[in-house]
Tab-separated table of C-alpha atoms and ligand atoms in Angstrom:
chain	number	residue	atom	x	y	z
A	15	MET	CA	-16.613	-158.449	-100.525
A	16	ARG	CA	-15.687	-161.692	-102.309
A	17	LYS	CA	-12.311	-160.171	-103.209
A	18	PHE	CA	-11.813	-159.102	-99.606
A	19	LEU	CA	-12.480	-162.602	-98.319
A	20	GLN	CA	-10.258	-164.133	-100.929
A	21	HIS	CA	-7.213	-162.716	-99.176
A	22	PRO	CA	-5.864	-165.652	-97.078
A	23	ILE	CA	-5.177	-163.636	-93.898
A	24	THR	CA	-8.533	-161.859	-94.025
A	25	LEU	CA	-10.325	-165.156	-94.623
A	26	PHE	CA	-8.489	-166.745	-91.681
A	27	LEU	CA	-9.388	-163.884	-89.343
A	28	THR	CA	-13.021	-163.966	-90.516
A	29	LEU	CA	-13.258	-167.698	-89.798
A	30	ILE	CA	-11.699	-167.254	-86.319
A	31	LEU	CA	-14.088	-164.391	-85.559
A	32	GLY	CA	-17.072	-166.444	-86.755
A	33	PHE	CA	-16.046	-169.376	-84.600
A	34	PHE	CA	-15.640	-167.098	-81.580
A	35	VAL	CA	-19.085	-165.553	-82.031
A	36	ALA	CA	-20.694	-168.975	-82.493
A	37	CYS	CA	-19.252	-170.147	-79.184
A	38	GLN	CA	-20.702	-167.287	-77.143
A	39	PRO	CA	-23.676	-168.076	-74.909
A	40	GLN	CA	-26.833	-167.153	-76.724
A	41	ALA	CA	-29.538	-165.055	-75.179
A	42	SER	CA	-32.419	-167.398	-74.504
A	43	THR	CA	-35.585	-166.713	-76.383
A	44	GLN	CA	-37.472	-168.539	-73.695
A	45	GLN	CA	-38.683	-165.994	-71.193
A	46	THR	CA	-38.627	-166.777	-67.537
A	47	PRO	CA	-42.247	-166.561	-66.392
A	48	ALA	CA	-42.819	-163.216	-64.743
A	49	GLN	CA	-43.561	-163.468	-61.072
A	50	SER	CA	-47.110	-162.364	-60.575
A	51	PRO	CA	-47.238	-159.694	-57.891
A	52	THR	CA	-50.212	-161.482	-56.395
A	53	ALA	CA	-48.820	-165.003	-56.743
A	54	SER	CA	-50.106	-166.987	-53.822
A	55	PRO	CA	-47.937	-169.269	-51.727
A	56	THR	CA	-47.976	-172.967	-52.499
A	57	VAL	CA	-51.286	-174.760	-52.075
A	58	SER	CA	-49.932	-176.742	-49.140
A	59	THR	CA	-49.129	-173.638	-47.105
A	60	PRO	CA	-51.224	-173.759	-43.919
A	61	VAL	CA	-52.772	-170.655	-42.404
A	62	ALA	CA	-55.368	-172.130	-40.013
A	63	TYR	CA	-52.599	-172.997	-37.564
A	64	VAL	CA	-48.947	-172.102	-37.834
A	65	ASP	CA	-47.932	-175.745	-38.154
A	66	ARG	CA	-50.740	-177.565	-39.932
A	67	PRO	CA	-53.526	-176.977	-42.425
A	68	LEU	CA	-57.235	-177.381	-41.712
A	69	THR	CA	-58.638	-180.777	-42.645
A	70	ALA	CA	-61.847	-181.360	-44.574
A	71	SER	CA	-62.130	-185.102	-43.956
A	72	PRO	CA	-64.261	-184.369	-42.049
A	73	ALA	CA	-64.195	-180.743	-40.912
A	74	GLN	CA	-64.419	-180.531	-37.122
A	75	LEU	CA	-65.202	-177.728	-34.694
A	76	PRO	CA	-62.034	-176.956	-32.712
A	77	PRO	CA	-62.652	-176.408	-28.975
A	78	LEU	CA	-62.324	-172.875	-27.636
A	79	PRO	CA	-58.857	-172.567	-26.079
A	80	TYR	CA	-60.367	-170.827	-22.992
A	81	ASP	CA	-63.699	-170.574	-21.162
A	82	ALA	CA	-66.494	-168.799	-22.991
A	83	GLY	CA	-66.503	-166.080	-20.319
A	84	ALA	CA	-62.742	-165.605	-20.288
A	85	LEU	CA	-62.710	-162.766	-22.824
A	86	SER	CA	-65.217	-160.602	-20.964
A	87	LYS	CA	-62.860	-157.603	-21.228
A	88	ALA	CA	-64.179	-157.424	-24.781
A	89	ILE	CA	-66.778	-160.133	-25.479
A	90	ASP	CA	-69.449	-161.556	-23.175
A	91	ALA	CA	-69.804	-165.276	-22.470
A	92	GLU	CA	-73.148	-165.722	-24.194
A	93	THR	CA	-71.886	-164.157	-27.416
A	94	MET	CA	-68.835	-166.413	-27.310
A	95	ARG	CA	-70.975	-169.521	-26.739
A	96	ILE	CA	-73.417	-168.742	-29.545
A	97	HIS	CA	-70.633	-167.637	-31.852
A	98	HIS	CA	-68.534	-170.743	-31.328
A	99	ASP	CA	-71.064	-173.487	-30.537
A	100	ARG	CA	-73.699	-172.472	-33.092
A	101	HIS	CA	-72.312	-170.197	-35.798
A	102	HIS	CA	-68.951	-171.897	-36.211
A	103	GLN	CA	-70.550	-175.328	-35.814
A	104	THR	CA	-73.001	-174.464	-38.611
A	105	TYR	CA	-70.140	-173.607	-41.009
A	106	VAL	CA	-68.546	-176.954	-40.181
A	107	ASP	CA	-71.808	-178.883	-40.650
A	108	ASN	CA	-72.688	-177.138	-43.917
A	109	LEU	CA	-69.202	-177.767	-45.235
A	110	ASN	CA	-69.334	-181.484	-44.442
A	111	THR	CA	-72.766	-181.763	-46.057
A	112	ALA	CA	-71.507	-180.046	-49.227
A	113	LEU	CA	-68.458	-182.327	-49.351
A	114	LYS	CA	-70.415	-185.538	-48.652
A	115	ASP	CA	-70.094	-186.874	-52.203
A	116	GLN	CA	-66.778	-185.179	-53.005
A	117	PRO	CA	-63.949	-187.541	-51.925
A	118	ASN	CA	-61.402	-185.646	-54.024
A	119	LEU	CA	-62.218	-182.375	-52.310
A	120	GLN	CA	-62.232	-184.014	-48.886
A	121	ASN	CA	-58.588	-184.906	-49.477
A	122	LEU	CA	-57.695	-181.251	-49.883
A	123	SER	CA	-57.024	-178.905	-47.015
A	124	ILE	CA	-59.485	-176.072	-46.461
A	125	GLU	CA	-56.708	-173.688	-47.476
A	126	ALA	CA	-56.127	-175.495	-50.789
A	127	MET	CA	-59.855	-175.458	-51.542
A	128	LEU	CA	-60.155	-171.725	-50.963
A	129	ARG	CA	-57.033	-170.919	-52.976
A	130	ASP	CA	-58.442	-172.690	-56.025
A	131	LEU	CA	-62.211	-172.334	-55.875
A	132	ASN	CA	-62.436	-172.749	-59.652
A	133	ALA	CA	-61.549	-176.406	-59.123
A	134	VAL	CA	-64.664	-176.830	-56.983
A	135	PRO	CA	-67.806	-177.923	-58.901
A	136	GLU	CA	-69.898	-174.895	-59.689
A	137	ASN	CA	-73.052	-176.189	-57.984
A	138	ILE	CA	-71.333	-176.231	-54.568
A	139	ARG	CA	-68.718	-173.485	-55.130
A	140	ASN	CA	-70.523	-170.752	-53.247
A	141	THR	CA	-71.418	-173.067	-50.383
A	142	ILE	CA	-67.771	-174.092	-50.079
A	143	ARG	CA	-66.611	-170.501	-50.325
A	144	ASN	CA	-68.872	-169.375	-47.478
A	145	ASN	CA	-68.565	-172.352	-45.160
A	146	ALA	CA	-64.924	-173.353	-45.701
A	147	GLY	CA	-64.154	-169.654	-45.318
A	148	GLY	CA	-66.267	-169.438	-42.173
A	149	HIS	CA	-64.548	-172.501	-40.695
A	150	LEU	CA	-61.057	-171.170	-41.482
A	151	ASN	CA	-61.726	-167.599	-40.339
A	152	HIS	CA	-63.166	-168.615	-36.979
A	153	THR	CA	-60.441	-171.209	-36.372
A	154	ILE	CA	-57.899	-168.396	-36.679
A	155	PHE	CA	-60.050	-165.978	-34.671
A	156	TRP	CA	-60.267	-168.095	-31.484
A	157	GLN	CA	-56.499	-168.508	-31.413
A	158	ILE	CA	-55.554	-164.867	-31.792
A	159	MET	CA	-57.509	-163.885	-28.694
A	160	SER	CA	-56.579	-164.676	-25.098
A	161	PRO	CA	-57.733	-163.778	-21.567
A	162	GLU	CA	-54.134	-162.641	-20.994
A	163	GLY	CA	-54.139	-160.623	-24.198
A	164	GLY	CA	-54.238	-156.921	-24.849
A	165	GLY	CA	-51.734	-154.172	-24.296
A	166	GLN	CA	-49.007	-153.112	-26.654
A	167	PRO	CA	-47.777	-155.517	-29.318
A	168	THR	CA	-44.556	-157.338	-28.537
A	169	GLY	CA	-41.700	-158.970	-30.417
A	170	ALA	CA	-41.131	-158.880	-34.151
A	171	ILE	CA	-44.709	-157.904	-34.999
A	172	ALA	CA	-44.347	-154.764	-32.860
A	173	GLN	CA	-41.303	-153.696	-34.868
A	174	ALA	CA	-42.993	-154.511	-38.182
A	175	ILE	CA	-46.111	-152.548	-37.205
A	176	ASN	CA	-44.020	-149.518	-36.237
A	177	GLN	CA	-42.058	-149.758	-39.459
A	178	THR	CA	-45.154	-150.010	-41.660
A	179	PHE	CA	-47.697	-147.826	-39.860
A	180	GLY	CA	-45.499	-145.451	-37.839
A	181	ASN	CA	-46.694	-146.644	-34.439
A	182	PHE	CA	-49.232	-148.955	-32.804
A	183	GLU	CA	-51.866	-146.248	-32.313
A	184	SER	CA	-51.823	-145.361	-35.994
A	185	PHE	CA	-52.102	-149.051	-36.923
A	186	ARG	CA	-54.982	-149.619	-34.516
A	187	LYS	CA	-56.820	-146.571	-35.847
A	188	GLN	CA	-56.474	-147.717	-39.464
A	189	PHE	CA	-57.487	-151.277	-38.562
A	190	ASN	CA	-60.596	-150.072	-36.706
A	191	GLU	CA	-61.519	-147.752	-39.571
A	192	ALA	CA	-61.261	-150.600	-42.069
A	193	GLY	CA	-63.430	-152.754	-39.801
A	194	GLY	CA	-65.960	-149.970	-39.399
A	195	ASP	CA	-66.057	-149.285	-43.132
A	196	ARG	CA	-66.854	-152.904	-44.043
A	197	PHE	CA	-70.456	-152.621	-45.175
A	198	GLY	CA	-72.615	-155.471	-43.940
A	199	SER	CA	-70.780	-158.576	-42.797
A	200	GLY	CA	-67.124	-159.392	-43.110
A	201	TRP	CA	-63.694	-159.260	-41.562
A	202	VAL	CA	-60.815	-156.854	-41.110
A	203	TRP	CA	-57.302	-158.289	-41.327
A	204	LEU	CA	-53.640	-157.570	-40.957
A	205	VAL	CA	-51.983	-159.587	-43.710
A	206	ARG	CA	-48.560	-160.149	-45.121
A	207	ASN	CA	-49.072	-159.547	-48.815
A	208	ALA	CA	-47.329	-161.209	-51.746
A	209	GLN	CA	-44.707	-158.442	-51.762
A	210	GLY	CA	-43.841	-159.267	-48.147
A	211	GLN	CA	-45.398	-156.091	-46.748
A	212	LEU	CA	-47.856	-155.749	-43.894
A	213	GLN	CA	-51.215	-154.482	-45.090
A	214	ILE	CA	-54.669	-153.912	-43.617
A	215	VAL	CA	-57.404	-155.440	-45.749
A	216	SER	CA	-61.092	-156.110	-45.326
A	217	THR	CA	-62.970	-159.069	-46.787
A	218	ALA	CA	-66.699	-159.506	-47.365
A	219	ASN	CA	-68.784	-162.288	-45.842
A	220	GLN	CA	-66.510	-165.237	-45.003
A	221	ASP	CA	-63.821	-164.646	-47.620
A	222	ASN	CA	-60.286	-165.194	-46.339
A	223	PRO	CA	-57.220	-163.193	-47.458
A	224	ILE	CA	-55.589	-166.337	-48.911
A	225	MET	CA	-58.110	-166.052	-51.755
A	226	GLU	CA	-56.131	-162.945	-52.814
A	227	GLY	CA	-52.697	-164.441	-52.153
A	228	ASN	CA	-52.272	-162.785	-48.732
A	229	TYR	CA	-51.333	-164.485	-45.457
A	230	PRO	CA	-53.744	-163.564	-42.616
A	231	ILE	CA	-51.709	-162.672	-39.533
A	232	MET	CA	-54.623	-161.426	-37.443
A	233	GLY	CA	-58.258	-160.622	-38.093
A	234	ASN	CA	-61.374	-159.377	-36.368
A	235	ASP	CA	-64.873	-160.600	-37.095
A	236	VAL	CA	-67.215	-157.673	-37.806
A	237	TRP	CA	-70.349	-159.724	-38.407
A	238	GLU	CA	-73.088	-158.561	-36.049
A	239	HIS	CA	-73.186	-162.059	-34.499
A	240	ALA	CA	-69.714	-161.285	-33.062
A	241	TYR	CA	-70.813	-158.328	-30.945
A	242	TYR	CA	-74.545	-157.537	-31.084
A	243	LEU	CA	-75.655	-158.820	-27.669
A	244	ARG	CA	-73.376	-156.442	-25.786
A	245	TYR	CA	-72.741	-153.668	-28.281
A	246	GLN	CA	-75.931	-153.664	-30.425
A	247	ASN	CA	-75.239	-151.314	-33.333
A	248	ARG	CA	-72.050	-149.848	-31.807
A	249	ARG	CA	-69.504	-151.709	-33.895
A	250	ALA	CA	-66.895	-149.007	-33.227
A	251	ASP	CA	-67.043	-149.725	-29.464
A	252	TYR	CA	-66.591	-153.431	-30.099
A	253	LEU	CA	-63.621	-152.736	-32.383
A	254	ASN	CA	-62.017	-150.542	-29.706
A	255	ASN	CA	-62.552	-153.019	-26.858
A	256	TRP	CA	-61.403	-156.001	-28.885
A	257	TRP	CA	-57.766	-154.917	-28.494
A	258	ASN	CA	-58.046	-155.843	-24.785
A	259	VAL	CA	-57.995	-159.547	-25.706
A	260	VAL	CA	-55.606	-159.585	-28.660
A	261	ASN	CA	-53.100	-162.422	-28.234
A	262	TRP	CA	-49.781	-160.932	-29.331
A	263	ASN	CA	-47.880	-164.159	-28.604
A	264	GLU	CA	-49.943	-166.094	-31.140
A	265	ILE	CA	-49.856	-163.206	-33.604
A	266	ASN	CA	-46.070	-163.201	-33.394
A	267	ARG	CA	-46.059	-166.923	-34.160
A	268	ARG	CA	-48.271	-166.303	-37.190
A	269	PHE	CA	-46.092	-163.408	-38.350
A	270	GLN	CA	-43.031	-165.637	-38.135
A	271	ALA	CA	-44.824	-168.432	-40.018
A	272	ALA	CA	-45.915	-165.996	-42.707
A	273	SER	CA	-42.335	-164.809	-43.189
A	274	GLN	CA	-40.958	-168.351	-43.376
A	275	GLN	CA	-43.641	-169.582	-45.737
A	276	GLN	CA	-43.146	-166.624	-48.025
A	277	ALA	CA	-39.423	-167.281	-48.120
A	278	ARG	CA	-40.109	-170.875	-49.225
A	279	SER	CA	-42.771	-170.129	-51.817
B	304	FE2	FE1	-68.287	-164.938	-36.742
């Protein structure tokens, strides 16, 4: 080898080759962090409303956007009044009580709190989970219903539903089944998941899909307090009738917001 390199031409070519190799871009040993398939959108991403997050300083009960009796195609006035004025109000009150001595948490949005519950002190974590979740879930719920609602889905969400579930009837059937299968209390949702796909999910108690990195596009409350006065134990009838008040305009706005926020995150 030494003899080989001693030849002037060979040595010259070897040096040129060495220089050329040294100048090539080196493969980085630093790995780009893998994108977690369940990576959640940024903490500032709102889901309570399409254009703003839900404040915790203090939490406030939003007014119903219609009369309590306006959704009687699916839900009676007394249920709406008790549900909104008492149940939702209680989540708001309990949340404010839990946050009373927590100025740092009060500065966070409800969404940010729920996305990072581990940052909440352990002694109030469960209270925050249940009541911040209850406040967020019901804030979404009132908006995605309307006296003028019902019928077939419209706009971009209609196309996305057909693409994902085949047709609206198939989607509605799967959604109702997921709501019926939720044991005890909880919610059934249509979400946009971290992979950008529509998916039906169910959450227990007052958990919200953002806790799993999903954007809630629409959801139905399957707690008994949402339907018991009119439907008693017939949750399936409530789930079927609920479609008569579904607000496709608002759901389209949420679907669009979900798509835009995912593109940014
Ligand atoms: Fe509820």
